[in-house]
PDB file of C-alpha atoms in Angstrom:
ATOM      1  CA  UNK A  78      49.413 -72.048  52.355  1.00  0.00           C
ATOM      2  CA  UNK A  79      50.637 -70.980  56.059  1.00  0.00           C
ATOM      3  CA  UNK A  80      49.844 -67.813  57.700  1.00  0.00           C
ATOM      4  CA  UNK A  81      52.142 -66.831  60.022  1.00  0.00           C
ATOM      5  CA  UNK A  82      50.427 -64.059  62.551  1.00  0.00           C
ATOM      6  CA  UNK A  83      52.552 -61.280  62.879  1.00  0.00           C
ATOM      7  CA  UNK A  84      50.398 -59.134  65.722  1.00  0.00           C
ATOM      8  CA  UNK A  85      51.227 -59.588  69.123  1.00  0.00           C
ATOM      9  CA  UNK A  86      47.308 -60.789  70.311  1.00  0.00           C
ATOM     10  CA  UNK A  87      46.578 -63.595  68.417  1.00  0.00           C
ATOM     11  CA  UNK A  88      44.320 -66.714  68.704  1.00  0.00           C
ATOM     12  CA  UNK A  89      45.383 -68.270  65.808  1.00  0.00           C
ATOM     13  CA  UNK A  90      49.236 -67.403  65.441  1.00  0.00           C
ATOM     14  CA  UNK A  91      49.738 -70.165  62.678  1.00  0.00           C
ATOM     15  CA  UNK A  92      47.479 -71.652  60.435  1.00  0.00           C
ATOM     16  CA  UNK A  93      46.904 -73.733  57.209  1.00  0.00           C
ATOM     17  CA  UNK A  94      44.873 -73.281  54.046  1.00  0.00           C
ATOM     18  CA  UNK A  95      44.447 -75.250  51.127  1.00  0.00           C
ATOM     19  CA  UNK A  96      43.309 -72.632  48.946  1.00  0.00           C
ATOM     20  CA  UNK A  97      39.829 -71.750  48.336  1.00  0.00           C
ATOM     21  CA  UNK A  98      36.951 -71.838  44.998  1.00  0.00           C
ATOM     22  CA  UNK A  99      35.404 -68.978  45.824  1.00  0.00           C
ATOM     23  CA  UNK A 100      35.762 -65.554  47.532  1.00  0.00           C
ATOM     24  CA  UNK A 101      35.338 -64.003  50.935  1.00  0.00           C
ATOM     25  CA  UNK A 102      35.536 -60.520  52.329  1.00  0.00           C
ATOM     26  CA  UNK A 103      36.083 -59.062  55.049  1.00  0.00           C
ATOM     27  CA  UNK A 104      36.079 -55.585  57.383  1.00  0.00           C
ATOM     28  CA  UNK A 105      38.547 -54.312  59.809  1.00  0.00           C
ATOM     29  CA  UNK A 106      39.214 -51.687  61.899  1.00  0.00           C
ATOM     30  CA  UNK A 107      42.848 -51.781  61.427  1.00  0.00           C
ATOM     31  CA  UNK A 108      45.308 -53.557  59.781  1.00  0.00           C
ATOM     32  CA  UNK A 109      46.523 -57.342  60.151  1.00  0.00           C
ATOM     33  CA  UNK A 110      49.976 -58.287  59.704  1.00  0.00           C
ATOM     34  CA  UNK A 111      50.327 -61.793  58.071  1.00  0.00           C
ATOM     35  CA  UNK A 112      53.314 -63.394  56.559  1.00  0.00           C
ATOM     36  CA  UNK A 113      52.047 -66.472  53.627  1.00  0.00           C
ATOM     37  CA  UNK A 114      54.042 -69.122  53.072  1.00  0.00           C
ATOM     38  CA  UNK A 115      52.668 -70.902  49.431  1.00  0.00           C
ATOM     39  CA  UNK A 116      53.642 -74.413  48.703  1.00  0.00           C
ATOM     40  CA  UNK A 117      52.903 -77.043  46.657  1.00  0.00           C
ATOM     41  CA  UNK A 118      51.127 -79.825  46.808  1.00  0.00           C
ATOM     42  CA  UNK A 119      54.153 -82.023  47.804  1.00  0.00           C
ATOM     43  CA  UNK A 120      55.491 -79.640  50.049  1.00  0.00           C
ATOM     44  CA  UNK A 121      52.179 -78.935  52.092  1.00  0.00           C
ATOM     45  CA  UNK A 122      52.021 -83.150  52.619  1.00  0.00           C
ATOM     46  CA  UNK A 123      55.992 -83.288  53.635  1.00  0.00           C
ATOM     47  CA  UNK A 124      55.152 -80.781  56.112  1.00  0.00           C
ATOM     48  CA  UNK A 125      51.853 -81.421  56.907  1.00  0.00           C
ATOM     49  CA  UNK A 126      51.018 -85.261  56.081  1.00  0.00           C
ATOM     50  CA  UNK A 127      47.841 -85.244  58.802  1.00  0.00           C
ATOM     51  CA  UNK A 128      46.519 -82.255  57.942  1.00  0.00           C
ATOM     52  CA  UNK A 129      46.365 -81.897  54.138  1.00  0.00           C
ATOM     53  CA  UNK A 130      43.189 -83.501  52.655  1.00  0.00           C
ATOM     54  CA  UNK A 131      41.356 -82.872  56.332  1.00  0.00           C
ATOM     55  CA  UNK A 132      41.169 -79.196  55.309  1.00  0.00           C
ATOM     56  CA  UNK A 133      37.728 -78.633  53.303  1.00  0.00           C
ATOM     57  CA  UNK A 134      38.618 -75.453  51.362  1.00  0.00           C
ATOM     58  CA  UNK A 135      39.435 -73.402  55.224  1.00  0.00           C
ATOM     59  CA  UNK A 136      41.826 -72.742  57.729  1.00  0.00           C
ATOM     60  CA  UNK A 137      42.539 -74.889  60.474  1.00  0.00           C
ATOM     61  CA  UNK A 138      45.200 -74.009  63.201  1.00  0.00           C
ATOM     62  CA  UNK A 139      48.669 -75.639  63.459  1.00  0.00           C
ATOM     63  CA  UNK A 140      50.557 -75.752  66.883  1.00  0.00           C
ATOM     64  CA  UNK A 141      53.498 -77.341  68.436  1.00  0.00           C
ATOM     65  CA  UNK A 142      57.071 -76.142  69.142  1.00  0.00           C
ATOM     66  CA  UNK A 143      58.754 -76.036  64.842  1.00  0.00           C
ATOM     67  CA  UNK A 144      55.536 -73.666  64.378  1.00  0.00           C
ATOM     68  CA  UNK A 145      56.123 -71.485  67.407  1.00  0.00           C
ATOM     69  CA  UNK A 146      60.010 -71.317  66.654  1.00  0.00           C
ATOM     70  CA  UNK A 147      58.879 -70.240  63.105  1.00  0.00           C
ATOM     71  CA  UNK A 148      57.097 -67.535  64.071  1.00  0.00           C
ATOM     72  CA  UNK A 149      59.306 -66.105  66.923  1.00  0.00           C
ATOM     73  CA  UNK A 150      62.056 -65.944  64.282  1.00  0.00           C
ATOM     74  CA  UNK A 151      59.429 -64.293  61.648  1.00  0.00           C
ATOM     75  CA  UNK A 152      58.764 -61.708  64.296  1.00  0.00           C
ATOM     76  CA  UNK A 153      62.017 -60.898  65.098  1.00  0.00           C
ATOM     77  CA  UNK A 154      62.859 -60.543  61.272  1.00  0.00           C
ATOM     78  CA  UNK A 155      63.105 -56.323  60.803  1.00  0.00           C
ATOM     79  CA  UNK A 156      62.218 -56.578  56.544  1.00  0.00           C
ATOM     80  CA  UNK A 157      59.849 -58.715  54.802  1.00  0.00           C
ATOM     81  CA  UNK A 158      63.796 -59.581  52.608  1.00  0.00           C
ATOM     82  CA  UNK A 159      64.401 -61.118  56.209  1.00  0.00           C
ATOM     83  CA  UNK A 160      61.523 -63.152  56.689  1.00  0.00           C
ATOM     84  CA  UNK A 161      61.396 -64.507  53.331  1.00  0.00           C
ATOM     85  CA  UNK A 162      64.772 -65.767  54.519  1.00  0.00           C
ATOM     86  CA  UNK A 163      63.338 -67.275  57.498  1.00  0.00           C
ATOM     87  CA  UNK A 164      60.705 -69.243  55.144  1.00  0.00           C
ATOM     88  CA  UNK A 165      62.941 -70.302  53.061  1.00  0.00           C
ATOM     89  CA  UNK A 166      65.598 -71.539  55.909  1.00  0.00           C
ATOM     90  CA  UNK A 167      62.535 -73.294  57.486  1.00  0.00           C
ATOM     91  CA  UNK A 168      61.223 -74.775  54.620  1.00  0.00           C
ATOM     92  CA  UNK A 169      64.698 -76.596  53.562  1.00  0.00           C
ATOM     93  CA  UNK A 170      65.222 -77.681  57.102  1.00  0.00           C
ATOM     94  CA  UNK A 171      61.768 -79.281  57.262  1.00  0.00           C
ATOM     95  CA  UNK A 172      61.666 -81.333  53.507  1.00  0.00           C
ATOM     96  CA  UNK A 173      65.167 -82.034  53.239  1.00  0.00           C
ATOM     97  CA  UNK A 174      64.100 -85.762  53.673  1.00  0.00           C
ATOM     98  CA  UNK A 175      62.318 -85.965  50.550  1.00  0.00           C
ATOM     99  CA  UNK A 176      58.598 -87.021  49.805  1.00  0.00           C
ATOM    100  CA  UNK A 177      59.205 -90.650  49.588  1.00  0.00           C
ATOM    101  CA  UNK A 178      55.909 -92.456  50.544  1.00  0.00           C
ATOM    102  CA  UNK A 179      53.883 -89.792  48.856  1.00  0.00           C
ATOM    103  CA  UNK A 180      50.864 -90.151  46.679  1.00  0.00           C
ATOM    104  CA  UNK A 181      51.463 -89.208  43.272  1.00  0.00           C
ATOM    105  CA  UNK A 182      48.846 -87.755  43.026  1.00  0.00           C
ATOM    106  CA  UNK A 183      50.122 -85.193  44.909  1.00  0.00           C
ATOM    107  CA  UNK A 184      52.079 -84.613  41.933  1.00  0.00           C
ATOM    108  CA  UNK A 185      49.570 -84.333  39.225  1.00  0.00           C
ATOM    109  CA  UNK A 186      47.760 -82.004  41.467  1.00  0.00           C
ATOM    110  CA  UNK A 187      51.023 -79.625  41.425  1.00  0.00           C
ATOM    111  CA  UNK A 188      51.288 -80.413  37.350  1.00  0.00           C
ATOM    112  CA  UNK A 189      48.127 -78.822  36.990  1.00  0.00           C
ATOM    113  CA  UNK A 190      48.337 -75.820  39.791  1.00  0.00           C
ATOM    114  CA  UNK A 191      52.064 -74.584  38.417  1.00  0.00           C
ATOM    115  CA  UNK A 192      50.296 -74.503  34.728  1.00  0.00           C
ATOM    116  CA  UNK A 193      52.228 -77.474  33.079  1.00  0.00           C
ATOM    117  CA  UNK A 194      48.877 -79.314  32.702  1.00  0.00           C
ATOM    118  CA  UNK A 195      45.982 -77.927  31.250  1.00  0.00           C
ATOM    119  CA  UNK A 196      44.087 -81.149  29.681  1.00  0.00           C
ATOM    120  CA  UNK A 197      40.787 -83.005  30.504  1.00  0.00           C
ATOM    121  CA  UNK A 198      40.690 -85.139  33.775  1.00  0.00           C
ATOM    122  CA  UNK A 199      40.656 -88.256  31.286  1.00  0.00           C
ATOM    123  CA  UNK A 200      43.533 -87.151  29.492  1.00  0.00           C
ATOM    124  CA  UNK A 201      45.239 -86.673  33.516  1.00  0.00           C
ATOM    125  CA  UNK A 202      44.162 -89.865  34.581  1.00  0.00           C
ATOM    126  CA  UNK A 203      45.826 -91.490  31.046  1.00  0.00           C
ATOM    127  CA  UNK A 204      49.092 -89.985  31.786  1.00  0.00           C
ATOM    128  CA  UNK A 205      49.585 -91.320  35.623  1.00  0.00           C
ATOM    129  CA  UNK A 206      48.146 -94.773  34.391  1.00  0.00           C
ATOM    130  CA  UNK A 207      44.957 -94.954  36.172  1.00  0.00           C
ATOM    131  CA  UNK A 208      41.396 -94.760  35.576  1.00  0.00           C
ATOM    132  CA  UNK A 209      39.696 -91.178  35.759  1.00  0.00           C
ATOM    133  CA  UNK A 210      36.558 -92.354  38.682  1.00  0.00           C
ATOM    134  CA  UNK A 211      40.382 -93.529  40.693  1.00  0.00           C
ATOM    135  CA  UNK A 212      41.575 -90.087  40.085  1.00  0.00           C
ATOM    136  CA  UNK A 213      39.111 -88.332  41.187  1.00  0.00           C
ATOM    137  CA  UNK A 214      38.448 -90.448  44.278  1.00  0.00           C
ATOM    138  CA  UNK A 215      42.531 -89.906  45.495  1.00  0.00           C
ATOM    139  CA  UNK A 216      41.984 -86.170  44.782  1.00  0.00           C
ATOM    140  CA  UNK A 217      39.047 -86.103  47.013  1.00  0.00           C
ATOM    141  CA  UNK A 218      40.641 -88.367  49.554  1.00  0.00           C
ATOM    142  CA  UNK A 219      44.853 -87.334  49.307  1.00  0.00           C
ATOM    143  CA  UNK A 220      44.232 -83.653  48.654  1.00  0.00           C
ATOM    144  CA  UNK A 221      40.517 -82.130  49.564  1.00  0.00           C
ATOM    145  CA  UNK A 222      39.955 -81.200  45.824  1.00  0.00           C
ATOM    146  CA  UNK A 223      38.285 -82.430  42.585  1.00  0.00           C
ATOM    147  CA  UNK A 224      40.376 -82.432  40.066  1.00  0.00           C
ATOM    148  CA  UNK A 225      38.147 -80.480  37.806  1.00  0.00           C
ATOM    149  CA  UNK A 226      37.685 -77.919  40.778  1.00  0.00           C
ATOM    150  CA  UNK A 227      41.591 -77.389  40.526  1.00  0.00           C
ATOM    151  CA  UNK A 228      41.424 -77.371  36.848  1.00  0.00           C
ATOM    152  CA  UNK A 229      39.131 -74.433  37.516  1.00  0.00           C
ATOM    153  CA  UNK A 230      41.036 -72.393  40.149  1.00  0.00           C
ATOM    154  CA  UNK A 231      44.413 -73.025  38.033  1.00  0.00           C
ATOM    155  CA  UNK A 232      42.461 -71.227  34.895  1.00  0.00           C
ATOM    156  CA  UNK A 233      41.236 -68.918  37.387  1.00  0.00           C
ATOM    157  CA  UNK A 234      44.429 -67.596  38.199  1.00  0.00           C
ATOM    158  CA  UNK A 235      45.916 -67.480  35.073  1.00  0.00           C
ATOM    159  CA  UNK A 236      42.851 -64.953  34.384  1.00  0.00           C
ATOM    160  CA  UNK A 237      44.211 -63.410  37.528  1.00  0.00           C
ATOM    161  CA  UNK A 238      48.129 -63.067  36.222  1.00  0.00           C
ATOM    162  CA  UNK A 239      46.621 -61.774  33.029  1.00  0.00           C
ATOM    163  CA  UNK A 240      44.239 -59.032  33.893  1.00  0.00           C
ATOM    164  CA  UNK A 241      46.482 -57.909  36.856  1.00  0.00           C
ATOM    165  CA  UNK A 242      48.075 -54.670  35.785  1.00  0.00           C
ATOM    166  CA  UNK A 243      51.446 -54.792  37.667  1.00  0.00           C
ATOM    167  CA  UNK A 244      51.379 -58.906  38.811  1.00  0.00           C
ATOM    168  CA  UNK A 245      54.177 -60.017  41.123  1.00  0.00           C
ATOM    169  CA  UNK A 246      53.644 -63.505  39.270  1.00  0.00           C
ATOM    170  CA  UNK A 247      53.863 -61.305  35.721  1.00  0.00           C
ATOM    171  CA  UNK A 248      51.339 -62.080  33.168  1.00  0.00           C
ATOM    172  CA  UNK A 249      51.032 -65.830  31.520  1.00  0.00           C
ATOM    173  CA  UNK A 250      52.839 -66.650  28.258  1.00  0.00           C
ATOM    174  CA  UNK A 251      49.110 -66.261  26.375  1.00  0.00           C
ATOM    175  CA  UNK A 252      46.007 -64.288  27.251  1.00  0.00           C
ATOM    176  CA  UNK A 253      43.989 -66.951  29.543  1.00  0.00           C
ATOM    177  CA  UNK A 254      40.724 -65.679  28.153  1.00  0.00           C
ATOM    178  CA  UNK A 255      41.553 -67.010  25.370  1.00  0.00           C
ATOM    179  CA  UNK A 256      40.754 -70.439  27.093  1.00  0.00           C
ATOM    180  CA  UNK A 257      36.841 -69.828  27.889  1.00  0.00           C
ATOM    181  CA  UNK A 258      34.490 -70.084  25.533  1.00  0.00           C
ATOM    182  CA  UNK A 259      33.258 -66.718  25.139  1.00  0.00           C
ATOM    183  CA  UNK A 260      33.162 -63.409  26.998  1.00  0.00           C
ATOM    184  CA  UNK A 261      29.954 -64.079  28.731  1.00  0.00           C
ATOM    185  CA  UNK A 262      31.897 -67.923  30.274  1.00  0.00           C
ATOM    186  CA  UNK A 263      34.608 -66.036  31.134  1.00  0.00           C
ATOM    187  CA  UNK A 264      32.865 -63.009  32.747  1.00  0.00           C
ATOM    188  CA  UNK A 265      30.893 -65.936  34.953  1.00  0.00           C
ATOM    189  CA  UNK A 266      33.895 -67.993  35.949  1.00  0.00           C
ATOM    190  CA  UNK A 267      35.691 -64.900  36.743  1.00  0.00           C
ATOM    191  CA  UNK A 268      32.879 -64.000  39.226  1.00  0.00           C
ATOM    192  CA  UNK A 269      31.935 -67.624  40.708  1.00  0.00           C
ATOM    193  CA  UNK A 270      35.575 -67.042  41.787  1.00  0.00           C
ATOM    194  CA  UNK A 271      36.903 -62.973  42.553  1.00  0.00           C
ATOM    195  CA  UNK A 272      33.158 -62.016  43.689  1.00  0.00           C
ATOM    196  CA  UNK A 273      33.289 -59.498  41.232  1.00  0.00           C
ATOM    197  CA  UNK A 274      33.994 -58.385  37.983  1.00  0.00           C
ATOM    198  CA  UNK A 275      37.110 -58.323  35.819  1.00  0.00           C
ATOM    199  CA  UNK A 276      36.586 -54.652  35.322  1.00  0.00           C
ATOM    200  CA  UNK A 277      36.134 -54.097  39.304  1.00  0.00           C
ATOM    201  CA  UNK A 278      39.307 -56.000  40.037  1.00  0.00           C
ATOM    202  CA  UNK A 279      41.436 -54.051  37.302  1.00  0.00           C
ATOM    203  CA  UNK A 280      40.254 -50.782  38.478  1.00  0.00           C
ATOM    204  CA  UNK A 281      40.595 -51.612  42.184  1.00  0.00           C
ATOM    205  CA  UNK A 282      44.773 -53.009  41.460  1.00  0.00           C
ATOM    206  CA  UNK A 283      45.342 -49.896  39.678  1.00  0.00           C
ATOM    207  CA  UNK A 284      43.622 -48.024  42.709  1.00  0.00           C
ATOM    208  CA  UNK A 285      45.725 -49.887  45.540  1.00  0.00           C
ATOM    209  CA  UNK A 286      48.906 -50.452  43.392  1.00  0.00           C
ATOM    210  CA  UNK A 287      49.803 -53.886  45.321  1.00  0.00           C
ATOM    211  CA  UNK A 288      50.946 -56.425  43.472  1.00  0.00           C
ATOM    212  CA  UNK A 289      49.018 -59.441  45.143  1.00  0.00           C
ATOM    213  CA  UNK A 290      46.855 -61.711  43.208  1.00  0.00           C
ATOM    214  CA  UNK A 291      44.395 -63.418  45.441  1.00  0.00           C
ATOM    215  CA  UNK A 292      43.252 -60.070  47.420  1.00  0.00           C
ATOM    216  CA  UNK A 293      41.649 -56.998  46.468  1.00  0.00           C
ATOM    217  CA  UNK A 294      40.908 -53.838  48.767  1.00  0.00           C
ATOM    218  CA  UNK A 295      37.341 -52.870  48.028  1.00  0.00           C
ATOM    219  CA  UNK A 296      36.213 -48.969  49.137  1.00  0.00           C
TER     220      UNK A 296
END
């Protein structure tokens, strides 16, 4: 993901993520503006081939002029309709050339994060024809992830969509707890990875209202 800084006093105006296993808070004493840009897999390499796999699970901070230009225009964007715009202009003008050159397995890790795979890492490693210790040594190495981390997280959210009580991502086609192996696995993933309970995060959505998955305001 990119965050885009939208305060006026920033260190870090623009930075990259490539997601996270676990959960961090944090206090403020007044509100931070910050636009996110998610992509895939593919599209995080296209537009950042030296960068994705060198981020361990943090931030790092991207410069130069494209990232600058982006978020002037973000700024000057009155309505988040607007900015989305902006994104979406940028994002075209920056992967029109394709991902030729890329590692597939920048595909399989997308297969598996958009919820169109939900097998074993074997089973994975069978369908892009190689052997499952070579799969999980070009996940490590192309991407910063285990595969069976990802497998994880993808779950994870899925858990997210369908606990969420008014989801901008609306709730998966089945029940994802349906996929541990009891309440007590699910109850232990869910924390490992939110910080806190499934009952704490569905009282503090309905609290807040906000649709966002991956952030919860805590009193």
């Amino acid at each position: 993901m990119i965050h885009v800084s939208l305060d006026a006093a920033t260190v870090r105006a623009v930075q990259f993520s490539a997601g996270s296993s676990s959960a961090s808070t944090s206090s403020f004493d007044d509100r931070r503006r910050i636009f996110v840009i998610a992509l895939s897999f593919t599209g995080a390499a296209a537009l950042l081939p030296e960068v994705v796999g060198a981020v361990d699970q943090g931030f790092v901070a991207i410069e130069g002029s494209i990232w600058s230009e982006l978020r002037a225009r973000l700024l000057d964007a009155p309505s988040f309709a607007e900015r989305a715009a902006v994104a979406e202009w940028f994002l075209e003008e920056r992967t029109s050339a394709g991902t030729t050159g890329q590692s597939p397995f920048f595909r399989a890790a997308d297969a598996i994060a958009s919820d169109r795979w939900r097998g074993s890492v074997a089973d994975l490693a069978r369908a892009f024809g190689c052997e499952e210790r070579t799969l999980r040594n070009r996940f490590r190495q192309d991407l910063g992830w285990a595969p069976k981390g990802l497998l994880r997280v993808a779950r994870f959210n899925r858990a997210l969509r369908t606990l969420h009580p008014g989801s901008w991502a609306g709730a998966p086609d089945t029940d994802s707890r349906i996929e541990f192996a009891d309440e007590a696995h699910f109850h232990r993933e869910f924390v490992a990875h939110a910080g806190i309970s499934p009952r704490a995060f569905v009282e503090a959505k309905r609290r807040s209202g906000e649709p966002m998955l991956h952030s919860v305001v805590l009193d």
